[in-house]
Short mmCIF file of C-alpha atoms in Angstrom, two decimals:
data_model
loop_
_atom_site.label_atom_id
_atom_site.label_comp_id
_atom_site.label_asym_id
_atom_site.label_seq_id
_atom_site.Cartn_x
_atom_site.Cartn_y
_atom_site.Cartn_z
CA MET O 800 0.23 -0.10 0.00
CA ALA O 801 1.69 3.45 -1.01
CA SER O 802 1.38 6.58 0.67
CA SER O 803 1.95 9.92 0.20
CA GLN O 804 4.42 10.18 2.77
CA GLN O 805 6.81 7.66 1.52
CA PRO O 806 10.32 8.74 -0.03
CA ALA O 807 10.04 9.10 -3.53
CA ARG O 808 12.38 6.59 -6.14
CA THR O 809 15.53 8.16 -7.65
CA ARG O 810 15.12 7.95 -11.35
CA ARG O 811 17.93 7.24 -13.17
CA PRO O 812 19.17 9.03 -16.02
CA GLU O 813 19.20 6.72 -18.42
CA PRO O 814 16.00 3.95 -19.10
CA VAL O 815 17.10 0.33 -18.69
CA LEU O 816 17.57 -1.48 -21.98
CA ILE O 817 14.61 -4.57 -21.76
CA THR O 818 14.68 -5.54 -25.63
CA GLU O 819 16.53 -6.96 -28.41
CA ALA O 820 16.40 -3.75 -30.41
CA GLU O 821 19.16 -2.16 -32.11
CA PRO O 822 20.52 1.13 -31.39
CA SER O 823 18.94 4.34 -33.50
CA LEU O 824 20.71 4.76 -36.73
CA ALA O 825 21.65 8.63 -35.27
CA GLU O 826 23.49 6.19 -32.49
CA GLN O 827 24.80 4.61 -34.86
CA HIS O 828 25.69 7.16 -36.95
CA ALA O 829 27.83 8.48 -34.23
CA ALA O 830 29.68 6.09 -33.44
CA ARG O 831 31.00 5.64 -37.23
CA LYS O 832 32.03 9.65 -37.55
CA ARG O 833 34.25 9.63 -33.71
CA ARG O 834 35.88 5.77 -35.01
CA TYR O 835 36.57 7.72 -38.20
CA VAL O 836 38.19 11.26 -35.99
CA LEU O 837 39.96 8.33 -33.92
CA THR O 838 41.67 6.85 -37.14
CA MET O 839 42.00 9.96 -38.37
CA LEU O 840 44.17 10.46 -35.53
CA VAL O 841 45.98 8.07 -35.44
CA ARG O 842 46.62 8.59 -39.08
CA GLY O 843 48.15 12.03 -38.46
CA VAL O 844 50.48 10.63 -35.35
CA SER O 845 51.53 7.86 -37.36
CA LEU O 846 52.37 10.47 -39.99
CA VAL O 847 54.14 12.69 -37.21
CA LEU O 848 55.81 9.94 -36.91
CA ALA O 849 57.63 9.06 -40.09
CA ALA O 850 58.64 12.34 -40.18
CA LEU O 851 60.38 12.18 -36.73
CA PHE O 852 62.43 8.42 -37.42
CA TYR O 853 63.11 9.73 -41.20
CA GLN O 854 67.22 9.04 -39.72
CA VAL O 855 65.99 5.15 -39.00
CA LEU O 856 64.39 4.13 -42.72
CA TRP O 857 62.22 0.91 -41.36
CA LEU O 858 60.54 3.06 -39.04
CA ALA O 859 60.18 5.93 -41.40
CA LEU O 860 58.61 3.06 -44.00
CA ILE O 861 56.20 2.02 -41.29
CA PHE O 862 55.03 4.95 -40.63
CA ALA O 863 54.22 5.97 -43.57
CA VAL O 864 52.48 3.17 -45.05
CA LEU O 865 50.29 3.56 -41.80
CA GLY O 866 49.93 6.86 -42.81
CA THR O 867 48.84 5.47 -46.48
CA VAL O 868 46.98 2.73 -45.74
CA LEU O 869 44.75 4.14 -42.19
CA PRO O 870 42.26 6.86 -44.32
CA TRP O 871 41.00 3.96 -46.87
CA VAL O 872 40.56 1.68 -43.50
CA ALA O 873 38.78 4.68 -42.12
CA VAL O 874 36.19 5.63 -44.89
CA MET O 875 35.62 1.78 -45.07
CA MET O 876 34.53 1.57 -41.35
CA ALA O 877 32.61 4.80 -40.74
CA ASN O 878 30.38 3.31 -43.71
CA ASP O 879 30.30 -0.12 -42.59
CA ARG O 880 26.62 -0.52 -40.76
CA PRO O 881 27.26 -2.86 -37.81
CA PRO O 882 25.69 -6.39 -38.84
CA LYS O 883 22.18 -7.61 -38.02
CA LYS O 884 21.85 -9.38 -34.88
CA LYS O 885 20.36 -12.67 -36.48
CA VAL O 886 17.72 -13.65 -33.91
CA ASP O 887 16.21 -17.03 -33.35
CA VAL O 888 12.27 -16.03 -33.62
CA ASN O 889 10.53 -18.99 -31.56
CA ARG O 890 7.06 -20.17 -34.19
CA TYR O 891 4.14 -22.21 -32.83
CA THR O 892 5.32 -25.46 -34.95
CA ALA O 893 2.75 -27.90 -35.14
CA PRO O 894 2.72 -30.91 -34.07
CA ARG O 895 4.29 -33.90 -36.11
CA PRO O 896 0.74 -36.59 -36.71
CA ASP O 897 3.12 -39.51 -35.60
CA ARG O 898 2.54 -37.20 -31.94
CA ILE O 899 -0.80 -36.45 -31.86
CA LEU O 900 -3.15 -38.23 -28.85
CA GLU O 901 -5.37 -39.72 -29.80
CA ASN O 902 -8.36 -40.39 -27.66
CA PRO O 903 -7.77 -43.51 -25.89
CA VAL O 904 -10.88 -45.66 -25.97
CA ARG O 905 -10.67 -48.09 -23.02
CA PRO O 906 -13.67 -50.41 -22.70
CA GLY O 907 -15.90 -51.95 -19.56
CA ARG O 908 -14.98 -47.59 -18.60
CA VAL O 909 -18.55 -46.41 -19.88
CA ILE O 910 -20.24 -44.07 -17.73
CA ASP O 911 -24.06 -43.26 -18.46
CA HIS O 912 -25.95 -40.24 -17.02
#
């Protein structure tokens, strides 16, 4: 029984997710933009490191190749939506004919009114 003298419950800032629904398209797009920016920041750092390590040729080449490949990778990741979840739907299936119960008839147990 609730009364008006009970303390109010504290509300959570975010509702609890109780479904298997995908994130909204806006949330997916925001996550892809963040991933793109992060990848491009790594590219910028790798190009700066390639310039700094120009005296060590093999290290400079690794950073240069990384800085060259990362824009392509960033674009591919930004344009890719997350895969759709395969949901196993619980559907009704009729019983097989050999599994249907028949009305058992027992002779000698007939009750008339």
